[in-house]
PDB file of C-alpha atoms and ligand atoms in Angstrom:
ATOM      1  CA  MET O   1     107.505  18.772 111.346  1.00 97.00           C
ATOM      2  CA  THR O   2     105.493  18.646 108.135  1.00 98.00           C
ATOM      3  CA  ILE O   3     107.039  20.442 105.181  1.00 98.00           C
ATOM      4  CA  VAL O   4     105.029  21.137 102.024  1.00 99.00           C
ATOM      5  CA  VAL O   5     106.854  21.863  98.772  1.00 99.00           C
ATOM      6  CA  THR O   6     104.755  23.385  95.991  1.00 98.00           C
ATOM      7  CA  GLY O   7     105.895  23.076  92.386  1.00 98.00           C
ATOM      8  CA  ALA O   8     107.385  19.687  93.249  1.00 98.00           C
ATOM      9  CA  THR O   9     106.242  18.466  89.827  1.00 98.00           C
ATOM     10  CA  GLY O  10     108.732  20.928  88.317  1.00 98.00           C
ATOM     11  CA  GLN O  11     112.497  20.816  88.112  1.00 98.00           C
ATOM     12  CA  LEU O  12     113.436  22.990  91.105  1.00 98.00           C
ATOM     13  CA  GLY O  13     110.704  21.750  93.456  1.00 99.00           C
ATOM     14  CA  HIS O  14     111.519  18.128  92.711  1.00 99.00           C
ATOM     15  CA  LEU O  15     115.169  18.803  93.546  1.00 99.00           C
ATOM     16  CA  VAL O  16     114.107  20.481  96.820  1.00 99.00           C
ATOM     17  CA  VAL O  17     112.246  17.346  97.893  1.00 99.00           C
ATOM     18  CA  GLU O  18     115.252  15.220  96.978  1.00 98.00           C
ATOM     19  CA  ALA O  19     117.509  17.561  98.984  1.00 99.00           C
ATOM     20  CA  LEU O  20     115.186  17.375 101.995  1.00 98.00           C
ATOM     21  CA  LEU O  21     115.391  13.575 101.932  1.00 98.00           C
ATOM     22  CA  ARG O  22     119.165  13.650 101.415  1.00 98.00           C
ATOM     23  CA  ARG O  23     119.476  15.947 104.431  1.00 98.00           C
ATOM     24  CA  GLY O  24     117.600  13.440 106.555  1.00 98.00           C
ATOM     25  CA  ALA O  25     113.959  14.509 106.454  1.00 98.00           C
ATOM     26  CA  ASP O  26     111.541  11.659 107.093  1.00 98.00           C
ATOM     27  CA  PRO O  27     109.650  11.114 103.805  1.00 98.00           C
ATOM     28  CA  ALA O  28     106.435  10.845 105.839  1.00 98.00           C
ATOM     29  CA  ASP O  29     106.975  14.479 106.942  1.00 98.00           C
ATOM     30  CA  VAL O  30     107.308  15.810 103.382  1.00 98.00           C
ATOM     31  CA  VAL O  31     104.400  16.709 101.112  1.00 98.00           C
ATOM     32  CA  ALA O  32     105.059  17.243  97.401  1.00 98.00           C
ATOM     33  CA  THR O  33     102.403  19.194  95.507  1.00 98.00           C
ATOM     34  CA  GLY O  34     101.727  20.100  91.901  1.00 98.00           C
ATOM     35  CA  ARG O  35      99.014  19.667  89.349  1.00 98.00           C
ATOM     36  CA  ASP O  36     100.114  16.465  87.660  1.00 98.00           C
ATOM     37  CA  LEU O  37     101.015  13.894  90.292  1.00 98.00           C
ATOM     38  CA  THR O  38     102.395  11.443  87.713  1.00 98.00           C
ATOM     39  CA  LYS O  39     105.477  13.736  87.749  1.00 98.00           C
ATOM     40  CA  VAL O  40     106.082  12.966  91.440  1.00 98.00           C
ATOM     41  CA  ALA O  41     105.333   9.242  91.334  1.00 98.00           C
ATOM     42  CA  ASP O  42     109.021   8.555  92.041  1.00 98.00           C
ATOM     43  CA  LEU O  43     108.785  10.625  95.242  1.00 98.00           C
ATOM     44  CA  ALA O  44     105.584   8.838  96.281  1.00 98.00           C
ATOM     45  CA  ALA O  45     107.453   5.560  95.802  1.00 98.00           C
ATOM     46  CA  ARG O  46     110.014   6.846  98.328  1.00 98.00           C
ATOM     47  CA  GLY O  47     107.278   7.493 100.924  1.00 98.00           C
ATOM     48  CA  VAL O  48     106.661  11.193 100.265  1.00 98.00           C
ATOM     49  CA  ARG O  49     103.004  12.228 100.417  1.00 98.00           C
ATOM     50  CA  THR O  50     101.875  13.707  97.121  1.00 98.00           C
ATOM     51  CA  VAL O  51      98.839  15.977  96.936  1.00 98.00           C
ATOM     52  CA  ALA O  52      97.371  17.677  93.872  1.00 98.00           C
ATOM     53  CA  ALA O  53      97.208  21.456  94.241  1.00 98.00           C
ATOM     54  CA  ASP O  54      96.669  24.228  91.724  1.00 98.00           C
ATOM     55  CA  TYR O  55      97.668  27.811  92.524  1.00 98.00           C
ATOM     56  CA  ALA O  56      94.452  28.896  90.808  1.00 98.00           C
ATOM     57  CA  ASP O  57      92.305  26.628  93.016  1.00 98.00           C
ATOM     58  CA  PRO O  58      92.193  27.885  96.634  1.00 98.00           C
ATOM     59  CA  GLU O  59      90.325  24.817  97.869  1.00 98.00           C
ATOM     60  CA  SER O  60      93.043  22.460  96.579  1.00 98.00           C
ATOM     61  CA  LEU O  61      95.667  24.587  98.328  1.00 98.00           C
ATOM     62  CA  ARG O  62      93.798  24.580 101.625  1.00 98.00           C
ATOM     63  CA  ALA O  63      93.576  20.774 101.504  1.00 98.00           C
ATOM     64  CA  ALA O  64      97.269  20.423 100.604  1.00 98.00           C
ATOM     65  CA  PHE O  65      98.421  22.680 103.455  1.00 98.00           C
ATOM     66  CA  GLU O  66      96.363  21.047 106.196  1.00 98.00           C
ATOM     67  CA  GLY O  67      98.695  20.265 109.103  1.00 98.00           C
ATOM     68  CA  ALA O  68     101.696  21.946 107.426  1.00 98.00           C
ATOM     69  CA  ASP O  69     104.345  23.470 109.666  1.00 98.00           C
ATOM     70  CA  ARG O  70     106.425  24.918 106.836  1.00 98.00           C
ATOM     71  CA  VAL O  71     105.634  25.640 103.197  1.00 98.00           C
ATOM     72  CA  LEU O  72     107.953  26.361 100.297  1.00 99.00           C
ATOM     73  CA  LEU O  73     106.183  28.341  97.585  1.00 99.00           C
ATOM     74  CA  VAL O  74     108.023  27.731  94.331  1.00 98.00           C
ATOM     75  CA  SER O  75     107.114  30.647  92.088  1.00 98.00           C
ATOM     76  CA  GLY O  76     104.723  29.627  89.311  1.00 98.00           C
ATOM     77  CA  SER O  77     105.566  29.507  85.644  1.00 97.00           C
ATOM     78  CA  GLU O  78     102.506  31.282  84.240  1.00 97.00           C
ATOM     79  CA  VAL O  79     103.923  34.782  83.852  1.00 97.00           C
ATOM     80  CA  GLY O  80     101.233  37.432  84.277  1.00 97.00           C
ATOM     81  CA  GLN O  81      99.082  35.099  86.385  1.00 98.00           C
ATOM     82  CA  ARG O  82     101.524  34.672  89.198  1.00 98.00           C
ATOM     83  CA  LEU O  83     100.473  37.441  91.578  1.00 98.00           C
ATOM     84  CA  PRO O  84      96.855  36.245  91.989  1.00 98.00           C
ATOM     85  CA  GLN O  85      98.053  32.622  92.064  1.00 98.00           C
ATOM     86  CA  HIS O  86     100.704  33.311  94.689  1.00 98.00           C
ATOM     87  CA  THR O  87      98.179  35.345  96.678  1.00 98.00           C
ATOM     88  CA  ASN O  88      95.984  32.234  96.821  1.00 98.00           C
ATOM     89  CA  VAL O  89      98.934  30.237  98.144  1.00 99.00           C
ATOM     90  CA  VAL O  90      99.677  32.820 100.842  1.00 98.00           C
ATOM     91  CA  ALA O  91      96.017  32.879 101.916  1.00 98.00           C
ATOM     92  CA  ALA O  92      95.965  29.082 102.179  1.00 98.00           C
ATOM     93  CA  ALA O  93      99.193  29.082 104.191  1.00 98.00           C
ATOM     94  CA  LYS O  94      97.711  31.694 106.502  1.00 98.00           C
ATOM     95  CA  ALA O  95      94.507  29.675 106.933  1.00 98.00           C
ATOM     96  CA  ALA O  96      96.598  26.606 107.777  1.00 98.00           C
ATOM     97  CA  GLY O  97      98.588  28.607 110.336  1.00 98.00           C
ATOM     98  CA  VAL O  98     101.958  27.561 108.926  1.00 98.00           C
ATOM     99  CA  GLY O  99     104.976  28.499 110.992  1.00 98.00           C
ATOM    100  CA  LEU O 100     107.208  29.502 108.069  1.00 98.00           C
ATOM    101  CA  LEU O 101     106.533  30.378 104.449  1.00 98.00           C
ATOM    102  CA  ALA O 102     109.583  30.322 102.185  1.00 98.00           C
ATOM    103  CA  TYR O 103     109.322  31.837  98.702  1.00 98.00           C
ATOM    104  CA  THR O 104     111.635  31.455  95.708  1.00 98.00           C
ATOM    105  CA  SER O 105     112.034  35.050  94.533  1.00 98.00           C
ATOM    106  CA  ILE O 106     114.464  36.750  92.140  1.00 97.00           C
ATOM    107  CA  ALA O 107     117.958  38.107  92.746  1.00 95.00           C
ATOM    108  CA  ASN O 108     118.114  41.689  94.029  1.00 92.00           C
ATOM    109  CA  ALA O 109     114.331  41.921  93.676  1.00 94.00           C
ATOM    110  CA  GLU O 110     113.918  45.622  94.546  1.00 91.00           C
ATOM    111  CA  THR O 111     116.637  46.883  92.224  1.00 90.00           C
ATOM    112  CA  SER O 112     116.476  44.286  89.469  1.00 88.00           C
ATOM    113  CA  GLY O 113     115.939  45.647  85.973  1.00 84.00           C
ATOM    114  CA  VAL O 114     114.526  42.317  84.835  1.00 88.00           C
ATOM    115  CA  GLN O 115     110.864  42.671  83.839  1.00 91.00           C
ATOM    116  CA  LEU O 116     110.023  39.383  85.569  1.00 94.00           C
ATOM    117  CA  ALA O 117     110.979  40.944  88.908  1.00 96.00           C
ATOM    118  CA  ALA O 118     107.705  42.878  89.257  1.00 97.00           C
ATOM    119  CA  GLU O 119     105.618  39.806  90.097  1.00 98.00           C
ATOM    120  CA  HIS O 120     108.241  38.665  92.614  1.00 98.00           C
ATOM    121  CA  VAL O 121     108.368  42.058  94.346  1.00 98.00           C
ATOM    122  CA  ALA O 122     104.570  42.134  94.517  1.00 98.00           C
ATOM    123  CA  THR O 123     104.477  38.568  95.879  1.00 98.00           C
ATOM    124  CA  GLU O 124     107.065  39.422  98.522  1.00 98.00           C
ATOM    125  CA  GLN O 125     104.830  42.314  99.614  1.00 98.00           C
ATOM    126  CA  VAL O 126     101.757  40.061  99.849  1.00 98.00           C
ATOM    127  CA  ILE O 127     103.779  37.680 102.002  1.00 98.00           C
ATOM    128  CA  ARG O 128     105.083  40.475 104.254  1.00 98.00           C
ATOM    129  CA  ASP O 129     101.529  41.822 104.632  1.00 98.00           C
ATOM    130  CA  SER O 130     100.179  38.370 105.548  1.00 98.00           C
ATOM    131  CA  GLY O 131     101.841  38.447 108.952  1.00 98.00           C
ATOM    132  CA  LEU O 132     103.245  34.948 108.385  1.00 98.00           C
ATOM    133  CA  PRO O 133     106.880  34.318 109.285  1.00 98.00           C
ATOM    134  CA  TRP O 134     108.664  34.340 105.915  1.00 98.00           C
ATOM    135  CA  VAL O 135     111.991  33.655 104.254  1.00 98.00           C
ATOM    136  CA  PHE O 136     112.789  34.894 100.760  1.00 98.00           C
ATOM    137  CA  LEU O 137     115.135  32.748  98.703  1.00 98.00           C
ATOM    138  CA  ARG O 138     116.189  35.202  96.032  1.00 98.00           C
ATOM    139  CA  ASN O 139     117.465  32.774  93.443  1.00 98.00           C
ATOM    140  CA  SER O 140     119.616  34.108  90.668  1.00 96.00           C
ATOM    141  CA  TRP O 141     119.884  32.719  87.136  1.00 94.00           C
ATOM    142  CA  TYR O 142     119.898  28.970  86.618  1.00 97.00           C
ATOM    143  CA  LEU O 143     123.086  27.708  84.995  1.00 95.00           C
ATOM    144  CA  GLU O 144     120.774  25.367  83.098  1.00 97.00           C
ATOM    145  CA  ASN O 145     119.488  28.420  81.186  1.00 93.00           C
ATOM    146  CA  TYR O 146     122.771  28.182  79.275  1.00 91.00           C
ATOM    147  CA  THR O 147     123.694  24.527  79.154  1.00 94.00           C
ATOM    148  CA  PRO O 148     121.244  23.422  76.417  1.00 94.00           C
ATOM    149  CA  GLN O 149     122.970  25.920  74.109  1.00 93.00           C
ATOM    150  CA  VAL O 150     126.502  24.686  74.741  1.00 94.00           C
ATOM    151  CA  PRO O 151     126.696  22.945  71.324  1.00 96.00           C
ATOM    152  CA  THR O 152     125.783  26.260  69.624  1.00 95.00           C
ATOM    153  CA  TYR O 153     128.351  28.162  71.698  1.00 94.00           C
ATOM    154  CA  LEU O 154     130.996  25.650  70.687  1.00 96.00           C
ATOM    155  CA  GLU O 155     129.974  25.738  67.039  1.00 96.00           C
ATOM    156  CA  HIS O 156     130.269  29.546  66.856  1.00 94.00           C
ATOM    157  CA  GLY O 157     133.039  29.974  69.390  1.00 96.00           C
ATOM    158  CA  ALA O 158     131.034  32.613  71.260  1.00 92.00           C
ATOM    159  CA  VAL O 159     128.380  33.037  73.924  1.00 86.00           C
ATOM    160  CA  LEU O 160     126.077  35.667  72.461  1.00 84.00           C
ATOM    161  CA  GLY O 161     123.589  37.607  74.582  1.00 82.00           C
ATOM    162  CA  ALA O 162     121.887  40.965  74.917  1.00 82.00           C
ATOM    163  CA  ALA O 163     123.055  41.811  78.424  1.00 79.00           C
ATOM    164  CA  ALA O 164     125.500  44.517  77.270  1.00 81.00           C
ATOM    165  CA  ASP O 165     127.373  45.549  80.425  1.00 78.00           C
ATOM    166  CA  GLY O 166     124.994  43.579  82.635  1.00 77.00           C
ATOM    167  CA  ARG O 167     126.666  40.939  84.710  1.00 79.00           C
ATOM    168  CA  ILE O 168     125.403  37.441  85.388  1.00 82.00           C
ATOM    169  CA  SER O 169     125.619  35.319  88.501  1.00 90.00           C
ATOM    170  CA  ALA O 170     124.296  31.813  88.127  1.00 93.00           C
ATOM    171  CA  ALA O 171     124.129  28.521  89.978  1.00 96.00           C
ATOM    172  CA  THR O 172     122.604  25.158  89.281  1.00 97.00           C
ATOM    173  CA  ARG O 173     119.013  24.390  90.226  1.00 98.00           C
ATOM    174  CA  ALA O 174     120.433  21.709  92.520  1.00 98.00           C
ATOM    175  CA  ASP O 175     122.386  24.341  94.490  1.00 98.00           C
ATOM    176  CA  TYR O 176     119.328  26.587  94.900  1.00 98.00           C
ATOM    177  CA  ALA O 177     117.295  23.515  95.891  1.00 98.00           C
ATOM    178  CA  ASP O 178     119.830  22.561  98.527  1.00 98.00           C
ATOM    179  CA  ALA O 179     119.717  26.096  99.948  1.00 98.00           C
ATOM    180  CA  ALA O 180     115.927  25.877 100.166  1.00 98.00           C
ATOM    181  CA  ALA O 181     116.101  22.502 101.901  1.00 98.00           C
ATOM    182  CA  ALA O 182     118.654  23.851 104.394  1.00 98.00           C
ATOM    183  CA  VAL O 183     116.307  26.714 105.299  1.00 98.00           C
ATOM    184  CA  LEU O 184     113.240  24.476 105.538  1.00 98.00           C
ATOM    185  CA  LEU O 185     115.037  22.119 107.927  1.00 98.00           C
ATOM    186  CA  ASP O 186     116.655  24.864 110.002  1.00 98.00           C
ATOM    187  CA  ALA O 187     114.942  24.924 113.378  1.00 95.00           C
ATOM    188  CA  GLU O 188     116.424  28.403 113.935  1.00 94.00           C
ATOM    189  CA  ALA O 189     114.776  29.833 110.812  1.00 94.00           C
ATOM    190  CA  THR O 190     112.075  31.954 112.370  1.00 90.00           C
ATOM    191  CA  GLY O 191     111.407  34.344 109.532  1.00 94.00           C
ATOM    192  CA  GLY O 192     112.197  37.844 108.347  1.00 97.00           C
ATOM    193  CA  THR O 193     115.245  36.739 106.383  1.00 97.00           C
ATOM    194  CA  VAL O 194     116.182  37.565 102.817  1.00 97.00           C
ATOM    195  CA  HIS O 195     118.747  35.211 101.311  1.00 97.00           C
ATOM    196  CA  GLU O 196     120.342  36.806  98.249  1.00 96.00           C
ATOM    197  CA  LEU O 197     121.613  33.757  96.385  1.00 96.00           C
ATOM    198  CA  GLY O 198     123.287  35.676  93.570  1.00 90.00           C
ATOM    199  CA  ALA O 199     126.025  38.268  93.652  1.00 80.00           C
ATOM    200  CA  ALA O 200     125.119  41.777  94.765  1.00 75.00           C
ATOM    201  CA  PRO O 201     124.933  44.279  91.896  1.00 67.00           C
ATOM    202  CA  PRO O 202     128.290  46.030  91.452  1.00 60.00           C
ATOM    203  CA  SER O 203     128.405  49.613  92.638  1.00 58.00           C
ATOM    204  CA  PRO O 204     129.526  51.609  90.775  1.00 53.00           C
ATOM    205  CA  SER O 205     129.094  49.419  87.701  1.00 51.00           C
ATOM    206  CA  PRO O 206     132.562  48.532  86.420  1.00 51.00           C
ATOM    207  CA  THR O 207     133.415  48.510  82.753  1.00 54.00           C
ATOM    208  CA  TRP O 208     133.369  45.007  81.394  1.00 50.00           C
ATOM    209  CA  PRO O 209     135.496  43.760  79.781  1.00 53.00           C
ATOM    210  CA  PRO O 210     138.229  45.754  81.524  1.00 55.00           C
ATOM    211  CA  PRO O 211     140.178  48.125  79.275  1.00 57.00           C
ATOM    212  CA  SER O 212     142.915  46.386  77.323  1.00 62.00           C
ATOM    213  CA  PRO O 213     146.434  47.295  78.534  1.00 59.00           C
ATOM    214  CA  ARG O 214     147.605  47.660  74.944  1.00 56.00           C
ATOM    215  CA  PRO O 215     145.799  48.909  71.826  1.00 53.00           C
ATOM    216  CA  PRO O 216     144.492  46.112  69.604  1.00 51.00           C
ATOM    217  CA  GLY O 217     146.520  45.413  66.479  1.00 47.00           C
ATOM    218  CA  PRO O 218     149.170  43.095  65.140  1.00 48.00           C
ATOM    219  CA  ARG O 219     151.745  42.212  67.729  1.00 43.00           C
ATOM    220  CA  SER O 220     155.406  42.601  67.065  1.00 37.00           C
ATOM    221  CA  PRO O 221     156.983  39.153  67.134  1.00 36.00           C
ATOM    222  CA  THR O 222     160.202  40.682  68.414  1.00 33.00           C
ATOM    223  CA  ALA O 223     158.399  42.314  71.324  1.00 33.00           C
ATOM    224  CA  THR O 224     156.282  39.341  72.491  1.00 33.00           C
ATOM    225  CA  SER O 225     157.919  36.124  71.369  1.00 32.00           C
ATOM    226  CA  PRO O 226     160.643  34.595  73.455  1.00 33.00           C
ATOM    227  CA  ARG O 227     163.888  34.402  71.492  1.00 32.00           C
ATOM    228  CA  PRO O 228     165.105  30.903  70.794  1.00 33.00           C
ATOM    229  CA  SER O 229     168.141  30.254  72.864  1.00 32.00           C
TER     230      SER O 229
HETATM  231  N1  NAP J   1     116.120  31.633  88.089  1.00 88.18           N
HETATM  232  C1  NAP J   1     115.876  31.280  86.844  1.00 88.18           C
HETATM  233  O1  NAP J   1     116.777  31.283  85.979  1.00 88.18           O
HETATM  234  C2  NAP J   1     114.491  30.850  86.469  1.00 88.18           C
HETATM  235  C3  NAP J   1     114.262  30.393  85.177  1.00 88.18           C
HETATM  236  C4  NAP J   1     112.984  29.964  84.858  1.00 88.18           C
HETATM  237  C5  NAP J   1     111.971  29.997  85.809  1.00 88.18           C
HETATM  238  N2  NAP J   1     112.227  30.447  87.069  1.00 88.18           N
HETATM  239  C6  NAP J   1     111.188  30.485  88.129  1.00 88.18           C
HETATM  240  O2  NAP J   1     111.464  29.415  89.025  1.00 88.18           O
HETATM  241  C7  NAP J   1     110.338  28.528  89.095  1.00 88.18           C
HETATM  242  C8  NAP J   1     110.824  27.097  89.255  1.00 88.18           C
HETATM  243  O3  NAP J   1     111.681  26.796  88.172  1.00 88.18           O
HETATM  244  P1  NAP J   1     111.636  25.368  87.485  1.00 88.18           P
HETATM  245  O4  NAP J   1     112.792  25.284  86.596  1.00 88.18           O
HETATM  246  O5  NAP J   1     111.376  24.322  88.497  1.00 88.18           O
HETATM  247  O6  NAP J   1     110.306  25.511  86.570  1.00 88.18           O
HETATM  248  P2  NAP J   1     109.399  24.331  86.030  1.00 88.18           P
HETATM  249  O7  NAP J   1     110.175  23.082  85.874  1.00 88.18           O
HETATM  250  O8  NAP J   1     108.665  24.885  84.863  1.00 88.18           O
HETATM  251  O9  NAP J   1     108.358  24.091  87.240  1.00 88.18           O
HETATM  252  C9  NAP J   1     107.370  25.035  87.523  1.00 88.18           C
HETATM  253  C10 NAP J   1     106.531  24.443  88.649  1.00 88.18           C
HETATM  254  O10 NAP J   1     105.501  25.379  88.962  1.00 88.18           O
HETATM  255  C11 NAP J   1     104.277  24.645  88.986  1.00 88.18           C
HETATM  256  N3  NAP J   1     103.141  25.469  88.614  1.00 88.18           N
HETATM  257  C12 NAP J   1     103.052  26.366  87.631  1.00 88.18           C
HETATM  258  N4  NAP J   1     101.805  26.864  87.597  1.00 88.18           N
HETATM  259  C13 NAP J   1     101.118  26.230  88.592  1.00 88.18           C
HETATM  260  C14 NAP J   1      99.798  26.307  89.058  1.00 88.18           C
HETATM  261  N5  NAP J   1      98.890  27.112  88.496  1.00 88.18           N
HETATM  262  N6  NAP J   1      99.441  25.540  90.110  1.00 88.18           N
HETATM  263  C15 NAP J   1     100.323  24.693  90.700  1.00 88.18           C
HETATM  264  N7  NAP J   1     101.596  24.571  90.290  1.00 88.18           N
HETATM  265  C16 NAP J   1     101.975  25.335  89.250  1.00 88.18           C
HETATM  266  C17 NAP J   1     104.459  23.581  87.930  1.00 88.18           C
HETATM  267  O11 NAP J   1     103.488  22.590  88.130  1.00 88.18           O
HETATM  268  P3  NAP J   1     102.931  21.699  86.912  1.00 88.18           P
HETATM  269  O12 NAP J   1     103.927  20.566  86.782  1.00 88.18           O
HETATM  270  O13 NAP J   1     101.614  21.282  87.394  1.00 88.18           O
HETATM  271  O14 NAP J   1     102.900  22.560  85.692  1.00 88.18           O
HETATM  272  C18 NAP J   1     105.860  23.121  88.246  1.00 88.18           C
HETATM  273  O15 NAP J   1     105.848  22.243  89.315  1.00 88.18           O
HETATM  274  C19 NAP J   1     109.565  28.792  87.808  1.00 88.18           C
HETATM  275  O16 NAP J   1     108.207  28.431  87.953  1.00 88.18           O
HETATM  276  C20 NAP J   1     109.774  30.282  87.623  1.00 88.18           C
HETATM  277  O17 NAP J   1     108.911  31.038  88.458  1.00 88.18           O
HETATM  278  C21 NAP J   1     113.474  30.853  87.410  1.00 88.18           C
END
């Protein structure tokens, strides 16, 4: 079974290829695509086939998907361009007659208030309309969105954000990549499945942080401190 991973020159896609190999895929059955193949030279050295493909270049996609049984479309990084680019990928997958198209979408796509969700929802619709068997991997936030700022958090003693009462569920890229690899290698994965890989939105939305059991203010040492015995 030939599995093509797009965006393999990026962080998530590269981890997906590594996870496929770790889970036992034959490197000769894995195709890693992206625009700059120098970024996947390490995978080529392990026996993975690397093929240049640009989401904006339908011909390159058609060539990359030739003989593919399964394709993972890693969502592109050029916000605003992604719907036409992803549409090209879906058309190429359709032309190649792939048996399963997996797509890395966004958590709770239909109800998400995140502006970036619109391109994911539209891409999901293009995929549904294509008639191809599909799986949506609705990845939530990457933990790595936070980790570069850990020194700043430590310096100020606070994690500052603009999410107000919004709640976050996050996992590492490696965990999302492993989930994608598991789906791509699952012989039972026949399509029509949405994997929500973040927590479901709370309903009704709870107050966070929870109300304090006591009013804020100086604490009485006699009330809270254990008496020396
Ligand atoms: N869940 C989250 O927190 C979160 C955060 C950021 C992004 N994302 C989404 O998840 C995707 C993967 O994340 P990541 O961390 O792996 O991002 P990344 O490291 O920036 O990788 C993006 C990948 O998309 C490829 N790509 C972009 N435009 C392309 C095009 N026109 N043709 C072919 N390939 C193209 C890039 O290829 P090149 O190497 O050729 O540029 C690269 O391989 C992102 O692209 C974005 O859609 C999610």
